[in-house]
Amino acid sequence: MDKFLNAALEEAKKGYDEGGIPIGSVLVHNGKIIGRGHNRRVQKGSPILHGEMDALENAGRLPASIYRECVLYTTLSPCPMCTGAILLYEIPKVVIGENRTFMGEEKLLASRSVEVTVVDSPECYELMETFIREQPGLWKEDIGV
């Protein structure tokens, strides 16, 4: 597995170990991780701290030019909220661990010239499948069902 997707998966595992939703993300600029995060909605009582949002938050305030040179790695297909942040900051490439447990807004990203790569990682899939089986109510809450 790609080292950056592996870092996102490690973040997802942290979220799972904390009792949260196991989705992780890293923001990479010029081959270096500049932000990492995981879904912390449960841990922080937040309506918006998805993995991608947490990685962006942890990258800190950056010039727009930096975001336009980044790659966002995420263990799960981005939801509409996270897709909006990707589009707002014009992040040109997103690498997705898996989209079988949840299909996000990949078509919207592609329609706005974002390069979308789906790896279909068995590790990302198995972690989400386990979580969904163990916590179906929490999963439905996270995706707005």
PDB file of C-alpha atoms in Angstrom:
ATOM      1  CA  MET A   1       0.000   0.000   0.000  1.00  0.00           C
ATOM      2  CA  ASP A   2       1.145   3.527  -0.799  1.00  0.00           C
ATOM      3  CA  LYS A   3       2.828   5.119   2.242  1.00  0.00           C
ATOM      4  CA  PHE A   4       0.421   8.069   2.273  1.00  0.00           C
ATOM      5  CA  LEU A   5      -2.696   5.912   2.070  1.00  0.00           C
ATOM      6  CA  ASN A   6      -1.147   3.774   4.794  1.00  0.00           C
ATOM      7  CA  ALA A   7      -0.761   6.920   6.942  1.00  0.00           C
ATOM      8  CA  ALA A   8      -4.449   7.708   6.352  1.00  0.00           C
ATOM      9  CA  LEU A   9      -5.320   4.136   7.370  1.00  0.00           C
ATOM     10  CA  GLU A  10      -3.292   4.538  10.571  1.00  0.00           C
ATOM     11  CA  GLU A  11      -5.358   7.646  11.319  1.00  0.00           C
ATOM     12  CA  ALA A  12      -8.557   5.657  10.692  1.00  0.00           C
ATOM     13  CA  LYS A  13      -7.389   2.990  13.134  1.00  0.00           C
ATOM     14  CA  LYS A  14      -6.759   5.695  15.757  1.00  0.00           C
ATOM     15  CA  GLY A  15     -10.340   6.843  15.347  1.00  0.00           C
ATOM     16  CA  TYR A  16     -11.610   3.292  15.722  1.00  0.00           C
ATOM     17  CA  ASP A  17      -9.470   2.731  18.828  1.00  0.00           C
ATOM     18  CA  GLU A  18     -10.874   5.971  20.313  1.00  0.00           C
ATOM     19  CA  GLY A  19     -14.437   4.715  19.853  1.00  0.00           C
ATOM     20  CA  GLY A  20     -15.070   6.895  16.815  1.00  0.00           C
ATOM     21  CA  ILE A  21     -15.702   6.371  13.144  1.00  0.00           C
ATOM     22  CA  PRO A  22     -12.658   4.842  11.407  1.00  0.00           C
ATOM     23  CA  ILE A  23     -12.020   7.243   8.552  1.00  0.00           C
ATOM     24  CA  GLY A  24      -8.584   8.786   8.191  1.00  0.00           C
ATOM     25  CA  SER A  25      -6.971  11.279   5.886  1.00  0.00           C
ATOM     26  CA  VAL A  26      -3.665  12.972   5.153  1.00  0.00           C
ATOM     27  CA  LEU A  27      -2.884  16.070   3.117  1.00  0.00           C
ATOM     28  CA  VAL A  28       0.362  15.795   1.147  1.00  0.00           C
ATOM     29  CA  HIS A  29       2.358  18.628  -0.382  1.00  0.00           C
ATOM     30  CA  ASN A  30       5.492  17.939  -2.427  1.00  0.00           C
ATOM     31  CA  GLY A  31       5.781  14.409  -1.069  1.00  0.00           C
ATOM     32  CA  LYS A  32       5.421  15.427   2.595  1.00  0.00           C
ATOM     33  CA  ILE A  33       2.455  15.040   4.918  1.00  0.00           C
ATOM     34  CA  ILE A  34       1.441  18.513   6.049  1.00  0.00           C
ATOM     35  CA  GLY A  35      -1.837  17.562   7.735  1.00  0.00           C
ATOM     36  CA  ARG A  36      -3.274  14.383   9.145  1.00  0.00           C
ATOM     37  CA  GLY A  37      -6.519  13.590  10.831  1.00  0.00           C
ATOM     38  CA  HIS A  38      -9.328  11.186  11.481  1.00  0.00           C
ATOM     39  CA  ASN A  39     -13.048  11.383  11.990  1.00  0.00           C
ATOM     40  CA  ARG A  40     -13.495  12.820  15.501  1.00  0.00           C
ATOM     41  CA  ARG A  41     -17.206  13.610  15.493  1.00  0.00           C
ATOM     42  CA  VAL A  42     -17.799  11.282  18.437  1.00  0.00           C
ATOM     43  CA  GLN A  43     -14.665  12.214  20.354  1.00  0.00           C
ATOM     44  CA  LYS A  44     -15.197  15.981  20.025  1.00  0.00           C
ATOM     45  CA  GLY A  45     -19.000  16.058  19.836  1.00  0.00           C
ATOM     46  CA  SER A  46     -18.606  17.767  16.465  1.00  0.00           C
ATOM     47  CA  PRO A  47     -21.012  17.749  13.540  1.00  0.00           C
ATOM     48  CA  ILE A  48     -18.234  18.392  11.000  1.00  0.00           C
ATOM     49  CA  LEU A  49     -14.963  16.729  12.046  1.00  0.00           C
ATOM     50  CA  HIS A  50     -14.794  14.103   9.327  1.00  0.00           C
ATOM     51  CA  GLY A  51     -11.344  12.688   8.559  1.00  0.00           C
ATOM     52  CA  GLU A  52     -10.712  15.006   5.632  1.00  0.00           C
ATOM     53  CA  MET A  53     -11.879  18.060   7.565  1.00  0.00           C
ATOM     54  CA  ASP A  54      -9.642  17.110  10.506  1.00  0.00           C
ATOM     55  CA  ALA A  55      -6.616  16.720   8.209  1.00  0.00           C
ATOM     56  CA  LEU A  56      -7.278  20.149   6.681  1.00  0.00           C
ATOM     57  CA  GLU A  57      -7.723  21.661  10.151  1.00  0.00           C
ATOM     58  CA  ASN A  58      -4.486  20.097  11.360  1.00  0.00           C
ATOM     59  CA  ALA A  59      -2.591  21.363   8.309  1.00  0.00           C
ATOM     60  CA  GLY A  60      -3.346  24.838   9.582  1.00  0.00           C
ATOM     61  CA  ARG A  61      -3.989  28.013   7.703  1.00  0.00           C
ATOM     62  CA  LEU A  62      -2.182  27.874   4.361  1.00  0.00           C
ATOM     63  CA  PRO A  63      -2.017  30.037   1.245  1.00  0.00           C
ATOM     64  CA  ALA A  64      -4.413  28.933  -1.500  1.00  0.00           C
ATOM     65  CA  SER A  65      -1.417  28.201  -3.723  1.00  0.00           C
ATOM     66  CA  ILE A  66      -0.313  25.387  -1.383  1.00  0.00           C
ATOM     67  CA  TYR A  67      -3.689  23.603  -1.458  1.00  0.00           C
ATOM     68  CA  ARG A  68      -3.599  23.746  -5.263  1.00  0.00           C
ATOM     69  CA  GLU A  69      -0.421  21.635  -5.177  1.00  0.00           C
ATOM     70  CA  CYS A  70      -1.651  19.011  -2.692  1.00  0.00           C
ATOM     71  CA  VAL A  71      -2.960  15.479  -2.815  1.00  0.00           C
ATOM     72  CA  LEU A  72      -5.589  14.446  -0.282  1.00  0.00           C
ATOM     73  CA  TYR A  73      -5.537  10.791   0.739  1.00  0.00           C
ATOM     74  CA  THR A  74      -8.628   9.432   2.457  1.00  0.00           C
ATOM     75  CA  THR A  75      -9.628   5.948   3.481  1.00  0.00           C
ATOM     76  CA  LEU A  76     -13.231   6.423   2.323  1.00  0.00           C
ATOM     77  CA  SER A  77     -14.942   8.189  -0.569  1.00  0.00           C
ATOM     78  CA  PRO A  78     -15.524  11.843   0.440  1.00  0.00           C
ATOM     79  CA  CYS A  79     -19.010  12.909   1.521  1.00  0.00           C
ATOM     80  CA  PRO A  80     -20.645  16.088   0.149  1.00  0.00           C
ATOM     81  CA  MET A  81     -19.213  18.231   2.974  1.00  0.00           C
ATOM     82  CA  CYS A  82     -15.639  17.038   2.484  1.00  0.00           C
ATOM     83  CA  THR A  83     -16.037  17.255  -1.283  1.00  0.00           C
ATOM     84  CA  GLY A  84     -17.035  20.888  -0.838  1.00  0.00           C
ATOM     85  CA  ALA A  85     -13.831  21.596   1.075  1.00  0.00           C
ATOM     86  CA  ILE A  86     -11.751  19.864  -1.601  1.00  0.00           C
ATOM     87  CA  LEU A  87     -13.417  21.997  -4.275  1.00  0.00           C
ATOM     88  CA  LEU A  88     -13.205  25.200  -2.241  1.00  0.00           C
ATOM     89  CA  TYR A  89      -9.452  24.865  -1.786  1.00  0.00           C
ATOM     90  CA  GLU A  90      -8.960  23.507  -5.311  1.00  0.00           C
ATOM     91  CA  ILE A  91      -7.093  20.402  -4.196  1.00  0.00           C
ATOM     92  CA  PRO A  92      -6.304  18.833  -7.571  1.00  0.00           C
ATOM     93  CA  LYS A  93      -6.029  15.155  -6.633  1.00  0.00           C
ATOM     94  CA  VAL A  94      -7.785  12.805  -4.217  1.00  0.00           C
ATOM     95  CA  VAL A  95      -6.717   9.224  -3.534  1.00  0.00           C
ATOM     96  CA  ILE A  96      -9.475   7.102  -1.999  1.00  0.00           C
ATOM     97  CA  GLY A  97      -8.869   3.894  -0.058  1.00  0.00           C
ATOM     98  CA  GLU A  98     -12.259   2.396  -0.829  1.00  0.00           C
ATOM     99  CA  ASN A  99     -15.761   3.296  -1.975  1.00  0.00           C
ATOM    100  CA  ARG A 100     -17.659   0.024  -1.568  1.00  0.00           C
ATOM    101  CA  THR A 101     -19.016   0.801   1.904  1.00  0.00           C
ATOM    102  CA  PHE A 102     -19.890   4.385   0.926  1.00  0.00           C
ATOM    103  CA  MET A 103     -19.920   6.136  -2.426  1.00  0.00           C
ATOM    104  CA  GLY A 104     -19.317   9.816  -1.963  1.00  0.00           C
ATOM    105  CA  GLU A 105     -19.179  12.645  -4.456  1.00  0.00           C
ATOM    106  CA  GLU A 106     -16.515  11.253  -6.769  1.00  0.00           C
ATOM    107  CA  LYS A 107     -18.446  12.203  -9.904  1.00  0.00           C
ATOM    108  CA  LEU A 108     -18.761  15.796  -8.698  1.00  0.00           C
ATOM    109  CA  LEU A 109     -15.035  15.949  -8.001  1.00  0.00           C
ATOM    110  CA  ALA A 110     -14.216  14.554 -11.443  1.00  0.00           C
ATOM    111  CA  SER A 111     -16.658  16.964 -13.105  1.00  0.00           C
ATOM    112  CA  ARG A 112     -14.674  19.821 -11.535  1.00  0.00           C
ATOM    113  CA  SER A 113     -11.339  18.478 -12.887  1.00  0.00           C
ATOM    114  CA  VAL A 114     -10.178  16.833  -9.663  1.00  0.00           C
ATOM    115  CA  GLU A 115      -8.163  13.700 -10.395  1.00  0.00           C
ATOM    116  CA  VAL A 116      -9.822  10.883  -8.439  1.00  0.00           C
ATOM    117  CA  THR A 117      -8.041   7.570  -7.844  1.00  0.00           C
ATOM    118  CA  VAL A 118      -9.814   4.713  -6.055  1.00  0.00           C
ATOM    119  CA  VAL A 119      -7.354   2.146  -4.715  1.00  0.00           C
ATOM    120  CA  ASP A 120      -9.967  -0.342  -3.410  1.00  0.00           C
ATOM    121  CA  SER A 121      -7.787  -1.251  -0.443  1.00  0.00           C
ATOM    122  CA  PRO A 122      -8.865  -4.459   1.323  1.00  0.00           C
ATOM    123  CA  GLU A 123      -7.568  -3.031   4.632  1.00  0.00           C
ATOM    124  CA  CYS A 124      -9.672   0.128   4.349  1.00  0.00           C
ATOM    125  CA  TYR A 125     -12.717  -1.896   3.320  1.00  0.00           C
ATOM    126  CA  GLU A 126     -12.380  -4.449   6.129  1.00  0.00           C
ATOM    127  CA  LEU A 127     -11.991  -1.754   8.790  1.00  0.00           C
ATOM    128  CA  MET A 128     -15.149   0.036   7.612  1.00  0.00           C
ATOM    129  CA  GLU A 129     -17.105  -3.218   7.252  1.00  0.00           C
ATOM    130  CA  THR A 130     -16.200  -4.175  10.818  1.00  0.00           C
ATOM    131  CA  PHE A 131     -17.225  -0.767  12.138  1.00  0.00           C
ATOM    132  CA  ILE A 132     -20.523  -0.688  10.217  1.00  0.00           C
ATOM    133  CA  ARG A 133     -21.390  -4.158  11.521  1.00  0.00           C
ATOM    134  CA  GLU A 134     -20.515  -3.163  15.112  1.00  0.00           C
ATOM    135  CA  GLN A 135     -22.007   0.357  15.112  1.00  0.00           C
ATOM    136  CA  PRO A 136     -24.750   0.645  12.442  1.00  0.00           C
ATOM    137  CA  GLY A 137     -26.532   3.478  14.264  1.00  0.00           C
ATOM    138  CA  LEU A 138     -23.402   5.568  14.614  1.00  0.00           C
ATOM    139  CA  TRP A 139     -22.523   4.949  10.960  1.00  0.00           C
ATOM    140  CA  LYS A 140     -25.967   6.114   9.817  1.00  0.00           C
ATOM    141  CA  GLU A 141     -25.602   9.239  11.943  1.00  0.00           C
ATOM    142  CA  ASP A 142     -22.250  10.019  10.372  1.00  0.00           C
ATOM    143  CA  ILE A 143     -23.556   9.828   6.811  1.00  0.00           C
ATOM    144  CA  GLY A 144     -26.746  11.746   7.626  1.00  0.00           C
ATOM    145  CA  VAL A 145     -29.254   8.887   7.412  1.00  0.00           C
TER     146      VAL A 145
END
